[in-house]
């Protein structure tokens, strides 16, 4: 997360495209003014050295625009994918560790890139755009699915159109309150309004998002979080996406 001044989305996006690839940047968002931070970049690398290299390049390039920045690494995430619409949906738990010892082919990355743009693209059109056969595309997609590189295809909903508001927060939590942190995670597993929770290491070590219908529900959840975590909360930032760059 970066707090930037006097810079536009186009300049940010153009620079990121020069130093990274789809293999390393999973998403990049410009953030709304309600957020202290103005830019969020999610980076996936095989080594901490490569992560540090990308981070250093970004900070060095935007140095004159940066007021502040924070960096953290996900350790364990709990994702629900609109469980509010399907309360019986089970939690998906993702534990970050060392990358598995296999390489995916260049054609696989091309397929992932195309599906990232449009996950509903027909196989025939995908094959034509990649100048290969439908059999090859089907075989490689099946490989990616089998090895959990692609885990699911799902729609991205505009939650406001179904009467919901999304709230996202990142927090700096005193890690010595481990019991309270686990109690909070158990609470989020039971409340279908939560969309994702991430335990992390770094300046901030807890990320969470939830959906509510109104201010009463927002106050209810915030009060519950305060009751569970209490003195463990050292600092909390609200995050709201204004535009998606990549």
Short mmCIF file of C-alpha atoms in Angstrom, two decimals:
data_model
loop_
_atom_site.label_atom_id
_atom_site.label_comp_id
_atom_site.label_asym_id
_atom_site.label_seq_id
_atom_site.Cartn_x
_atom_site.Cartn_y
_atom_site.Cartn_z
CA UNK A 1 0.00 0.00 0.00
CA UNK A 2 1.36 3.41 -1.00
CA UNK A 3 0.27 6.90 -0.03
CA UNK A 4 0.94 8.90 -3.19
CA UNK A 5 0.54 12.55 -4.11
CA UNK A 6 0.29 14.31 -7.48
CA UNK A 7 0.18 11.24 -9.71
CA UNK A 8 -2.44 9.74 -12.00
CA UNK A 9 -3.60 6.19 -12.62
CA UNK A 10 -2.23 6.10 -16.18
CA UNK A 11 1.34 6.91 -15.09
CA UNK A 12 1.17 4.25 -12.38
CA UNK A 13 -0.17 1.60 -14.75
CA UNK A 14 2.33 2.38 -17.52
CA UNK A 15 5.26 1.98 -15.16
CA UNK A 16 4.03 -1.27 -13.62
CA UNK A 17 3.62 -2.75 -17.09
CA UNK A 18 7.28 -2.00 -17.79
CA UNK A 19 8.78 -3.70 -14.73
CA UNK A 20 6.42 -6.62 -14.11
CA UNK A 21 4.29 -9.19 -15.89
CA UNK A 22 0.96 -10.94 -15.38
CA UNK A 23 2.97 -13.65 -13.64
CA UNK A 24 3.88 -11.36 -10.76
CA UNK A 25 1.20 -8.67 -10.43
CA UNK A 26 -2.14 -10.21 -9.50
CA UNK A 27 -3.95 -6.88 -9.19
CA UNK A 28 -3.38 -3.16 -8.83
CA UNK A 29 -5.99 -0.72 -7.48
CA UNK A 30 -6.21 3.03 -7.11
CA UNK A 31 -7.93 3.67 -3.78
CA UNK A 32 -10.67 6.12 -2.79
CA UNK A 33 -9.95 9.21 -0.73
CA UNK A 34 -11.52 7.59 2.36
CA UNK A 35 -8.37 5.45 2.43
CA UNK A 36 -5.13 6.80 3.83
CA UNK A 37 -3.42 4.75 1.11
CA UNK A 38 -3.87 5.67 -2.56
CA UNK A 39 -2.43 2.66 -4.36
CA UNK A 40 -2.57 -1.08 -3.69
CA UNK A 41 -0.34 -3.53 -5.56
CA UNK A 42 -0.58 -7.28 -5.02
CA UNK A 43 2.66 -9.06 -5.93
CA UNK A 44 3.16 -12.83 -6.22
CA UNK A 45 6.75 -14.05 -6.51
CA UNK A 46 8.57 -17.32 -6.00
CA UNK A 47 11.26 -15.78 -3.81
CA UNK A 48 11.40 -13.01 -1.24
CA UNK A 49 14.41 -11.65 -3.15
CA UNK A 50 12.29 -11.08 -6.27
CA UNK A 51 9.57 -9.48 -4.15
CA UNK A 52 12.14 -7.12 -2.64
CA UNK A 53 13.46 -6.30 -6.13
CA UNK A 54 10.00 -5.32 -7.41
CA UNK A 55 9.17 -3.37 -4.26
CA UNK A 56 12.47 -1.45 -4.45
CA UNK A 57 11.87 -0.57 -8.10
CA UNK A 58 8.35 0.69 -7.41
CA UNK A 59 9.35 2.77 -4.39
CA UNK A 60 12.43 4.17 -6.16
CA UNK A 61 10.41 5.16 -9.24
CA UNK A 62 7.63 6.89 -7.31
CA UNK A 63 9.92 8.27 -4.59
CA UNK A 64 9.03 11.93 -5.16
CA UNK A 65 5.31 11.07 -4.92
CA UNK A 66 5.41 8.83 -1.84
CA UNK A 67 4.33 10.14 1.54
CA UNK A 68 4.38 6.68 3.14
CA UNK A 69 4.02 2.98 2.36
CA UNK A 70 3.42 -0.34 4.10
CA UNK A 71 4.24 -3.85 2.99
CA UNK A 72 3.12 -7.24 4.28
CA UNK A 73 3.08 -10.89 3.25
CA UNK A 74 0.07 -13.18 3.45
CA UNK A 75 0.53 -16.27 5.61
CA UNK A 76 -2.94 -17.78 5.73
CA UNK A 77 -6.17 -16.68 4.06
CA UNK A 78 -9.79 -17.64 4.51
CA UNK A 79 -11.92 -16.88 1.46
CA UNK A 80 -15.69 -17.16 1.10
CA UNK A 81 -16.59 -15.78 -2.37
CA UNK A 82 -19.96 -14.14 -1.73
CA UNK A 83 -20.94 -16.59 1.01
CA UNK A 84 -23.59 -14.06 2.01
CA UNK A 85 -25.57 -15.38 -0.99
CA UNK A 86 -24.84 -18.98 -0.01
CA UNK A 87 -24.43 -19.22 3.79
CA UNK A 88 -23.73 -22.97 3.66
CA UNK A 89 -20.61 -22.43 1.55
CA UNK A 90 -17.50 -23.81 3.27
CA UNK A 91 -14.42 -21.72 3.94
CA UNK A 92 -11.50 -22.10 1.57
CA UNK A 93 -8.22 -21.98 3.51
CA UNK A 94 -5.03 -21.07 1.69
CA UNK A 95 -1.71 -21.47 3.51
CA UNK A 96 1.21 -19.69 1.88
CA UNK A 97 4.41 -21.71 1.65
CA UNK A 98 7.20 -22.52 -0.75
CA UNK A 99 6.15 -22.74 -4.42
CA UNK A 100 5.59 -26.27 -5.63
CA UNK A 101 8.39 -27.71 -7.68
CA UNK A 102 6.86 -27.57 -11.14
CA UNK A 103 6.89 -25.08 -13.96
CA UNK A 104 3.93 -24.22 -16.14
CA UNK A 105 4.49 -23.64 -19.84
CA UNK A 106 4.37 -20.39 -21.78
CA UNK A 107 1.08 -21.44 -23.38
CA UNK A 108 -0.37 -21.86 -19.88
CA UNK A 109 0.51 -18.27 -18.99
CA UNK A 110 -1.08 -17.08 -22.23
CA UNK A 111 -4.27 -18.97 -21.40
CA UNK A 112 -4.29 -17.57 -17.84
CA UNK A 113 -3.80 -14.06 -19.22
CA UNK A 114 -6.75 -14.43 -21.61
CA UNK A 115 -8.99 -15.95 -18.95
CA UNK A 116 -8.00 -13.15 -16.59
CA UNK A 117 -9.44 -10.72 -19.14
CA UNK A 118 -12.56 -12.82 -19.78
CA UNK A 119 -13.09 -16.11 -17.96
CA UNK A 120 -16.13 -16.88 -20.16
CA UNK A 121 -14.21 -16.75 -23.43
CA UNK A 122 -15.23 -19.73 -25.65
CA UNK A 123 -12.56 -22.38 -26.20
CA UNK A 124 -12.72 -21.87 -29.97
CA UNK A 125 -12.09 -18.13 -29.71
CA UNK A 126 -9.34 -18.71 -27.14
CA UNK A 127 -7.61 -21.16 -29.47
CA UNK A 128 -7.84 -18.74 -32.42
CA UNK A 129 -6.42 -15.83 -30.45
CA UNK A 130 -3.54 -17.99 -29.20
CA UNK A 131 -3.04 -19.51 -32.66
CA UNK A 132 -3.30 -23.07 -31.42
CA UNK A 133 -5.85 -25.91 -31.45
CA UNK A 134 -8.92 -26.35 -29.27
CA UNK A 135 -7.51 -29.69 -28.09
CA UNK A 136 -4.37 -27.99 -26.86
CA UNK A 137 -6.37 -25.33 -25.00
CA UNK A 138 -8.64 -27.94 -23.38
CA UNK A 139 -5.69 -30.11 -22.40
CA UNK A 140 -3.79 -27.21 -20.82
CA UNK A 141 -6.89 -25.87 -18.97
CA UNK A 142 -7.54 -29.36 -17.59
CA UNK A 143 -3.89 -29.50 -16.47
CA UNK A 144 -4.23 -26.14 -14.73
CA UNK A 145 -7.45 -27.22 -13.03
CA UNK A 146 -6.04 -30.59 -11.94
CA UNK A 147 -3.02 -28.93 -10.36
CA UNK A 148 -5.11 -26.19 -8.70
CA UNK A 149 -3.39 -23.43 -10.65
CA UNK A 150 -6.89 -22.44 -11.76
CA UNK A 151 -9.20 -23.19 -8.84
CA UNK A 152 -12.53 -21.87 -10.08
CA UNK A 153 -14.32 -19.64 -12.56
CA UNK A 154 -16.67 -17.17 -10.90
CA UNK A 155 -18.44 -13.86 -11.64
CA UNK A 156 -17.39 -10.58 -10.04
CA UNK A 157 -20.55 -8.94 -8.75
CA UNK A 158 -21.33 -5.28 -8.30
CA UNK A 159 -22.59 -5.76 -4.75
CA UNK A 160 -24.18 -2.32 -4.64
CA UNK A 161 -26.70 -3.43 -7.26
CA UNK A 162 -27.91 -6.19 -4.96
CA UNK A 163 -28.24 -3.86 -1.98
CA UNK A 164 -24.90 -4.48 -0.26
CA UNK A 165 -21.93 -2.33 0.66
CA UNK A 166 -18.42 -3.76 0.95
CA UNK A 167 -16.07 -2.67 3.72
CA UNK A 168 -12.40 -3.61 3.73
CA UNK A 169 -9.88 -2.99 6.51
CA UNK A 170 -6.22 -3.70 7.20
CA UNK A 171 -5.07 -3.74 10.82
CA UNK A 172 -1.90 -3.79 12.86
CA UNK A 173 -2.61 -6.28 15.64
CA UNK A 174 -0.43 -7.05 18.64
CA UNK A 175 0.56 -10.68 17.84
CA UNK A 176 0.81 -11.54 21.54
CA UNK A 177 -3.02 -11.54 21.57
CA UNK A 178 -3.03 -14.81 19.65
CA UNK A 179 -6.11 -16.15 21.45
CA UNK A 180 -8.17 -13.11 20.49
CA UNK A 181 -6.97 -13.29 16.88
CA UNK A 182 -8.10 -16.93 16.61
CA UNK A 183 -11.42 -16.01 18.24
CA UNK A 184 -11.89 -13.31 15.60
CA UNK A 185 -11.17 -15.80 12.79
CA UNK A 186 -13.68 -18.27 14.22
CA UNK A 187 -16.26 -15.48 14.37
CA UNK A 188 -15.71 -14.63 10.69
CA UNK A 189 -16.15 -18.28 9.72
CA UNK A 190 -19.62 -18.27 11.29
CA UNK A 191 -20.80 -14.88 10.00
CA UNK A 192 -21.70 -15.20 6.27
CA UNK A 193 -21.22 -11.47 5.74
CA UNK A 194 -17.43 -11.87 5.76
CA UNK A 195 -15.83 -12.29 2.34
CA UNK A 196 -12.16 -12.79 3.20
CA UNK A 197 -9.75 -12.76 6.14
CA UNK A 198 -5.97 -12.81 5.75
CA UNK A 199 -3.38 -13.35 8.48
CA UNK A 200 -0.09 -11.80 7.46
CA UNK A 201 3.37 -10.76 8.60
CA UNK A 202 4.59 -7.20 8.25
CA UNK A 203 3.58 -3.75 9.47
CA UNK A 204 -0.07 -4.79 9.18
CA UNK A 205 -0.93 -8.41 9.92
CA UNK A 206 -4.70 -8.70 9.48
CA UNK A 207 -6.82 -8.01 6.39
CA UNK A 208 -10.57 -8.53 6.28
CA UNK A 209 -13.62 -7.58 4.22
CA UNK A 210 -17.34 -7.97 4.74
CA UNK A 211 -20.69 -6.99 3.19
CA UNK A 212 -23.53 -5.20 4.97
CA UNK A 213 -26.94 -3.86 4.00
CA UNK A 214 -26.94 -0.73 6.16
CA UNK A 215 -25.17 1.32 8.85
CA UNK A 216 -26.79 -0.73 11.61
CA UNK A 217 -25.10 -3.90 10.35
CA UNK A 218 -21.81 -2.03 9.91
CA UNK A 219 -21.92 -0.80 13.51
CA UNK A 220 -22.88 -4.30 14.70
CA UNK A 221 -19.87 -5.93 13.06
CA UNK A 222 -17.45 -3.18 14.10
CA UNK A 223 -18.67 -3.45 17.70
CA UNK A 224 -18.20 -7.22 17.64
CA UNK A 225 -14.66 -6.86 16.27
CA UNK A 226 -13.85 -4.28 18.95
CA UNK A 227 -15.24 -6.59 21.63
CA UNK A 228 -13.12 -9.55 20.43
CA UNK A 229 -9.84 -7.83 19.59
CA UNK A 230 -10.04 -4.79 21.88
CA UNK A 231 -6.59 -3.72 23.08
CA UNK A 232 -4.95 -5.99 20.51
CA UNK A 233 -5.78 -3.42 17.80
CA UNK A 234 -2.88 -1.01 17.41
CA UNK A 235 -3.99 0.64 14.14
CA UNK A 236 -6.72 0.08 11.55
CA UNK A 237 -7.06 1.54 8.04
CA UNK A 238 -10.17 1.49 5.90
CA UNK A 239 -9.61 0.53 2.25
CA UNK A 240 -11.99 1.39 -0.61
CA UNK A 241 -11.20 0.71 -4.28
CA UNK A 242 -11.80 3.58 -6.70
CA UNK A 243 -10.54 1.99 -9.92
CA UNK A 244 -8.87 -1.23 -11.05
CA UNK A 245 -5.66 -0.71 -13.01
CA UNK A 246 -4.81 -4.37 -13.65
#
